[in-house]
Amino acid sequence: MTTTTSSADYKKLRRVFVWELPVRVYHWLNALAIVVLCATGYLIGNPPALMSQSEASFRYLFGTIRFLHFAAAYIFFFNFLFRLYWGFVGNKYASWKNFIPTNKEFFQEMWEVLKIDILLKKEREHMSVGHNALAGFIYFLTFIAFLVQCVTGFGLYAAMSTWWFAELFVWVADWVGGDFTLRNIHHVAMWFFIVFAIIHVYLVFYHDYVEGRGEISSMGGGWKFIEEEAFEKQREGVDAYTNTD
Amino acid sequence: MAPVSTKRPTYYEELRGKGYTRRDFMKFCTMMAAYLGLEASGTAQIAKMLMKTPRVPVIWLHFQECTCCSESFIRSSHPIVADIILDKLSLDYTETLMAASGHQAEEAMHQTMKDHYGEYILCVEGSVPTAEGGVYCCIGGKTAEQILQETAAGAKAIICWGSCASNGCVQAAKPNPTSATPIHKLVKGKPIIKVPGCPPIGEVMAGVLVHIITFGTLPELDRVGRPKAFYSKRVHDSCYRRPFYDAGLFVESFDDENAKKGYCLYKVGCKGPMTYNACGIMRWNSGVSYPIQSGHGCFGCSEENFWDNGPIYRQQASFPGFGIESSADKIGMAAAGATAAGIIGHAIATNIQKKKLIANVIREGKESEKEL
């Protein structure tokens, strides 16, 4: 293992600009909003036990928690709308085509990624530059979860709001059969976000560790570093997968 | 001054005949105007209409129910409510309160249906079982559904009293063995007013009837067909304990210090935040109290499927398919735990399966470090 290798054996890495600034801003705003929404949402469902000697009228803790939830919800929603828009005007890695399977190759790549990264079947890595197909498809599912959470959330909020925008959602409660059901859907969906976040963070570390291409920092500067040979193959449009051994 | 006797006496004449003074009558009109949320001139409008309108014929049917709606109704705070509606509104047929029985009663109902075709108000208390051809509720040899369809045909409007008629209530809870069905799913093409609650508040019931008599139209209804005057706000929004909710002060159990202090009942399952009703404003039994004031959370009796959305003493519903004690949070925590365990397993497997790959990256990195 410790045989000296000449520097010629080393892979030459090539810098690729993957995540544009709006995508990065979207990502971190979204992350912040989701953390605030899950934390405050959980507290709204299960408030902590507090004892207080002061008058209730001097305190507004739960009101503040709810305010943060609603404020974060608005940020989350409009940020989400912006991302949908950017899926049509952004670069190729931001395009909606990364998320919705439209051809056979998409499914083939999903299966390939599943074998390589999840089932760890082959000792090699997957060489996609932006989202791999499986990740893209899972993000598509998260967008559906975003939609569910926005619609149910604003549906619950509609009764407390006088703004016409929130009132656009008054039909939701009746549609699902009342505020009870609506609230339960909204609560259950929160756990999707929590489980997603756990897996998402783990896989980012996984890719960074196994591939060493700057996966984690890509959401900071927007750069990823890919091997020269992978770059050539991608450009030729041959095979997106390559054996690195 | 004795009331003038006509063929069909007006409400006012009926009341005077019964011994009420004009003062009593005006008090009643004022109270009703207030309940209906009318402006000051509304009192005069109600008084005028009750003085010149002959009685509106009413047929009041009882199907799958417990009669709590009728019980609530006859306990409305003003005695005229019971008198005007029960004696004087001309309840031509109601199983609970009519004097007649058997063929006589059926005869009275058919007479009303014939004489006032297209004019009478049909009040329905209870849901209609449709399973097994409707055998679970038969009256006078007919199924509830037959009776409903026959009477609904000539009705001017239908009032669904209570949760049974509005959304099926407890007998429609899973597994709903009799296929208890609310009225709006069986009758089409008729104006239907839902007055949900188990039971609805007596004054609300009276208010709905007085509105129809006074204005000759149905009260303004919300998206699901409930009168807006009474069902547009959540119990939570008119709750006198709301400051405790906003302050984050909650009753943890029914015997704790917080319960004695009158803190918010949210954590012991109060469904006020999801329930649309007027309990917090009108209260019950002549405005004496209502569940939250008595120290018990609202359990959402006027909401659809409230029974299946239990448990009553917990905020979250049981997660379907995981037993009665399960909640979304318990299942969620289990899922998050399983995910974390899966990740640890995957991380270990990665280091074994991709040993060579990882070793190469590490070697490359370390050698570069040494060379510098």
Coordinates of N, CA and C in Angstrom, one line a residue, chain A residues 1 3 5 10-11 42 44-53 56 59-63 66 116-118 120 122-125 159-160 170 174 177-181 183-184 187-188 190-191 195 198-199 202 206 209-210 244-245, chain B residues 223-224 234 242-250 252 258 261 263 266-267 271 274-276 299-300 303 309 315-317 319 328-329 332-333 336 339 343 346-347 349-351 353-359 361 363-364 367-368 371:
Chain A
M1 N 0.8 -1.2 0.0 CA 0.0 0.0 0.0 C 0.9 1.3 0.0
T3 N 3.7 1.8 -1.4 CA 4.6 2.0 -2.5 C 4.5 3.4 -3.1
T5 N 4.3 6.2 -5.6 CA 3.7 6.3 -6.9 C 4.2 7.6 -7.5
Y10 N -1.6 10.3 -10.4 CA -2.7 11.0 -9.8 C -3.7 11.5 -10.8
K11 N -4.9 11.4 -10.3 CA -6.0 11.9 -11.2 C -5.9 13.4 -11.3
Y42 N -42.9 21.1 15.7 CA -42.9 20.1 16.7 C -43.4 20.7 18.1
I44 N -45.3 23.2 18.5 CA -46.7 23.6 18.4 C -47.5 22.3 18.6
G45 N -47.1 21.2 18.1 CA -47.8 19.9 18.3 C -47.6 19.4 19.7
N46 N -46.4 19.6 20.3 CA -46.1 19.1 21.7 C -45.4 20.2 22.5
P47 N -46.2 21.1 23.0 CA -45.6 22.2 23.7 C -44.9 21.7 25.0
P48 N -43.8 22.4 25.4 CA -43.1 22.0 26.6 C -43.9 22.4 27.8
A49 N -43.7 21.7 28.9 CA -44.4 22.0 30.1 C -43.7 23.1 30.8
L50 N -44.4 24.2 31.0 CA -43.8 25.4 31.7 C -44.6 25.8 32.9
M51 N -43.9 26.2 33.9 CA -44.7 26.8 35.0 C -44.2 28.2 35.1
S52 N -45.1 29.1 35.5 CA -44.8 30.5 35.6 C -45.6 31.2 36.7
Q53 N -44.9 32.0 37.4 CA -45.6 32.8 38.4 C -46.2 34.1 37.8
A56 N -50.3 35.6 32.6 CA -50.2 35.2 31.2 C -50.1 36.3 30.3
R59 N -46.7 37.3 29.1 CA -45.8 36.3 28.3 C -46.5 36.1 27.0
Y60 N -45.6 35.7 26.0 CA -46.2 35.5 24.7 C -45.4 34.4 24.0
L61 N -44.8 33.5 24.8 CA -43.9 32.5 24.3 C -44.5 31.6 23.1
F62 N -45.7 31.1 23.3 CA -46.3 30.2 22.3 C -46.7 31.0 21.1
G63 N -47.1 32.3 21.4 CA -47.5 33.1 20.2 C -46.3 33.4 19.4
R66 N -45.4 30.4 17.3 CA -46.3 30.3 16.2 C -45.9 31.3 15.1
I116 N -24.5 1.1 -6.9 CA -23.2 1.6 -6.6 C -23.2 2.2 -5.2
D117 N -24.1 3.2 -4.9 CA -24.0 4.0 -3.7 C -24.9 3.4 -2.6
I118 N -25.9 2.8 -2.9 CA -26.8 2.4 -1.8 C -26.5 0.9 -1.4
L120 N -24.0 -0.7 -2.5 CA -22.5 -0.9 -2.5 C -22.1 -2.1 -3.2
K122 N -20.8 -2.4 -6.4 CA -19.6 -2.4 -7.2 C -18.6 -1.5 -6.6
E123 N -17.3 -1.9 -6.6 CA -16.3 -1.0 -6.1 C -15.9 0.0 -7.1
R124 N -16.7 1.0 -7.3 CA -16.4 2.1 -8.2 C -17.3 3.2 -7.9
E125 N -17.1 4.3 -8.5 CA -18.0 5.4 -8.1 C -18.8 5.9 -9.3
A159 N -57.8 30.1 8.2 CA -58.8 30.6 9.2 C -58.3 31.7 10.1
M160 N -57.0 31.9 10.2 CA -56.5 32.9 11.1 C -56.0 34.2 10.3
V170 N -58.6 28.3 1.7 CA -59.7 27.9 2.6 C -60.4 26.6 2.3
D174 N -62.0 21.6 4.0 CA -63.2 20.9 3.6 C -62.9 19.7 2.6
G177 N -61.6 16.9 4.7 CA -62.6 16.4 5.7 C -62.3 17.1 7.0
G178 N -62.0 18.3 7.1 CA -61.9 19.1 8.3 C -60.5 19.4 8.8
D179 N -60.4 20.3 9.7 CA -59.1 20.7 10.3 C -58.4 19.6 11.0
F180 N -59.2 18.7 11.6 CA -58.5 17.5 12.3 C -57.6 16.8 11.4
T181 N -58.2 16.3 10.3 CA -57.4 15.5 9.3 C -56.3 16.4 8.7
R183 N -54.6 18.8 10.0 CA -53.6 18.9 11.0 C -52.7 17.7 11.1
N184 N -53.4 16.5 11.0 CA -52.7 15.2 11.1 C -51.8 15.1 9.9
H187 N -48.8 17.2 10.2 CA -47.9 16.7 11.3 C -47.1 15.5 10.8
V188 N -47.8 14.6 10.2 CA -47.1 13.4 9.7 C -46.0 13.8 8.6
M190 N -44.3 16.3 8.4 CA -43.0 16.8 9.0 C -42.0 15.8 9.1
W191 N -42.4 14.5 9.5 CA -41.4 13.5 9.7 C -40.7 13.1 8.4
V195 N -36.6 12.8 8.3 CA -35.9 11.6 7.8 C -35.1 12.0 6.5
I198 N -31.8 13.7 7.5 CA -30.8 12.8 8.1 C -30.1 12.1 6.9
I199 N -30.9 11.6 6.0 CA -30.3 10.8 4.9 C -29.5 11.8 4.0
Y202 N -26.2 12.7 5.5 CA -25.3 11.5 5.5 C -24.7 11.3 4.1
Y206 N -21.0 11.0 2.7 CA -20.6 9.8 2.0 C -19.9 10.1 0.7
Y209 N -16.5 11.8 1.1 CA -15.5 10.8 1.7 C -15.0 9.8 0.6
V210 N -16.0 9.2 -0.1 CA -15.6 8.2 -1.0 C -15.0 8.7 -2.3
T244 N -13.1 3.6 -11.8 CA -11.9 4.4 -11.5 C -10.7 3.5 -11.1
D245 N -11.0 2.2 -10.9 CA -9.8 1.4 -10.5 C -8.9 1.1 -11.6
Chain B
R223 N -69.0 27.4 3.4 CA -68.6 26.5 2.3 C -69.2 25.1 2.5
V224 N -69.4 24.7 3.8 CA -69.9 23.3 4.0 C -71.4 23.4 4.4
R234 N -63.5 29.6 15.1 CA -63.1 28.4 15.8 C -63.4 28.7 17.3
R242 N -57.6 31.6 25.9 CA -56.6 31.9 24.9 C -55.3 32.5 25.3
P243 N -55.4 33.5 26.2 CA -54.1 34.1 26.7 C -53.1 33.1 27.2
F244 N -53.6 32.0 27.9 CA -52.7 31.0 28.4 C -52.1 30.2 27.3
Y245 N -52.8 30.0 26.2 CA -52.3 29.3 25.0 C -51.1 30.2 24.4
D246 N -51.4 31.5 24.2 CA -50.4 32.3 23.6 C -49.2 32.5 24.5
A247 N -49.4 32.4 25.9 CA -48.3 32.5 26.8 C -47.5 31.2 26.9
G248 N -48.1 30.1 26.4 CA -47.4 28.8 26.5 C -47.7 28.1 27.8
L249 N -48.8 28.4 28.5 CA -49.1 27.8 29.8 C -50.2 26.8 29.6
F250 N -49.9 25.6 29.9 CA -50.8 24.5 29.6 C -51.1 23.6 30.8
E252 N -51.2 20.1 32.3 CA -50.5 18.9 31.9 C -51.3 17.7 32.2
N258 N -51.8 23.6 37.3 CA -52.2 24.4 36.2 C -53.7 24.3 35.9
K261 N -55.4 26.6 38.1 CA -55.3 28.0 37.7 C -56.0 28.3 36.4
Y263 N -55.4 27.1 33.2 CA -54.6 27.2 32.1 C -55.2 26.6 30.8
Y266 N -55.1 22.7 25.8 CA -54.5 22.2 24.6 C -53.8 20.8 24.7
K267 N -53.0 20.7 25.7 CA -52.1 19.5 25.9 C -52.9 18.3 26.4
K271 N -59.8 20.3 21.4 CA -59.8 20.4 19.9 C -60.4 21.7 19.5
M274 N -59.4 23.3 16.1 CA -59.9 22.7 14.9 C -61.4 22.7 14.8
T275 N -62.1 23.4 15.7 CA -63.5 23.2 15.8 C -64.3 24.5 15.5
Y276 N -65.2 24.5 14.6 CA -65.9 25.8 14.3 C -67.3 25.7 15.0
F299 N -64.1 18.6 22.5 CA -63.7 17.5 21.7 C -64.2 17.5 20.3
G300 N -64.6 18.7 19.9 CA -64.8 18.9 18.5 C -66.1 18.2 18.0
E303 N -67.5 18.9 14.4 CA -66.6 18.6 13.3 C -66.9 17.3 12.7
N309 N -61.3 10.9 14.9 CA -60.1 11.7 15.0 C -59.6 11.8 16.5
Q315 N -53.7 15.5 21.8 CA -53.9 16.4 20.7 C -53.8 15.7 19.3
Q316 N -52.9 14.6 19.3 CA -52.7 14.0 18.0 C -53.6 12.7 17.8
A317 N -54.0 12.5 16.6 CA -54.8 11.3 16.3 C -53.9 10.1 16.3
F319 N -52.1 7.0 14.8 CA -51.7 6.8 13.4 C -52.3 5.6 12.9
A328 N -48.4 10.0 15.4 CA -47.5 10.3 14.3 C -46.0 10.5 14.8
D329 N -45.9 11.1 16.0 CA -44.6 11.4 16.5 C -43.9 10.1 16.9
G332 N -42.9 8.5 13.7 CA -41.8 9.3 13.2 C -40.5 9.1 13.8
M333 N -40.5 9.1 15.2 CA -39.3 8.8 15.9 C -38.7 7.5 15.6
A336 N -37.1 7.7 12.2 CA -35.9 8.5 12.3 C -34.8 7.6 12.9
T339 N -33.7 5.0 10.4 CA -32.9 5.6 9.4 C -31.5 5.8 9.9
I343 N -28.1 4.2 8.5 CA -26.9 5.0 8.1 C -25.6 4.5 8.7
H346 N -24.7 1.4 6.8 CA -24.3 1.8 5.5 C -22.8 2.3 5.5
A347 N -22.6 3.1 6.6 CA -21.2 3.7 6.7 C -20.2 2.6 6.9
A349 N -20.5 -0.6 6.1 CA -20.5 -1.4 4.8 C -19.6 -0.6 3.8
T350 N -19.8 0.7 3.7 CA -19.0 1.5 2.7 C -17.5 1.3 2.9
N351 N -17.1 1.4 4.2 CA -15.7 1.2 4.5 C -15.1 -0.2 4.2
Q353 N -16.8 -2.4 1.8 CA -17.0 -2.7 0.4 C -16.1 -1.8 -0.6
K354 N -15.9 -0.6 -0.2 CA -15.1 0.3 -1.0 C -13.8 0.6 -0.4
K355 N -13.2 -0.4 0.2 CA -11.9 -0.3 0.9 C -10.9 0.2 0.0
K356 N -10.8 -0.4 -1.2 CA -9.7 -0.1 -2.1 C -9.8 1.4 -2.6
L357 N -11.0 1.7 -3.0 CA -11.3 3.1 -3.5 C -11.0 4.1 -2.5
I358 N -11.4 3.9 -1.2 CA -11.1 4.9 -0.2 C -9.6 4.9 0.1
A359 N -9.0 3.7 0.1 CA -7.6 3.7 0.4 C -6.8 4.5 -0.6
V361 N -7.8 7.1 -2.4 CA -8.0 8.5 -2.2 C -7.2 9.0 -1.0
R363 N -4.5 7.5 0.2 CA -3.0 7.4 -0.1 C -2.6 8.6 -0.9
E364 N -3.4 8.9 -1.9 CA -3.1 10.0 -2.8 C -2.9 11.3 -2.0
E367 N 0.2 11.2 0.4 CA 1.5 11.3 -0.3 C 1.7 12.7 -0.8
S368 N 0.7 13.3 -1.3 CA 0.8 14.7 -1.7 C 1.2 15.6 -0.5
E371 N 5.0 15.1 0.1 CA 5.8 15.7 -1.0 C 6.0 17.2 -0.8

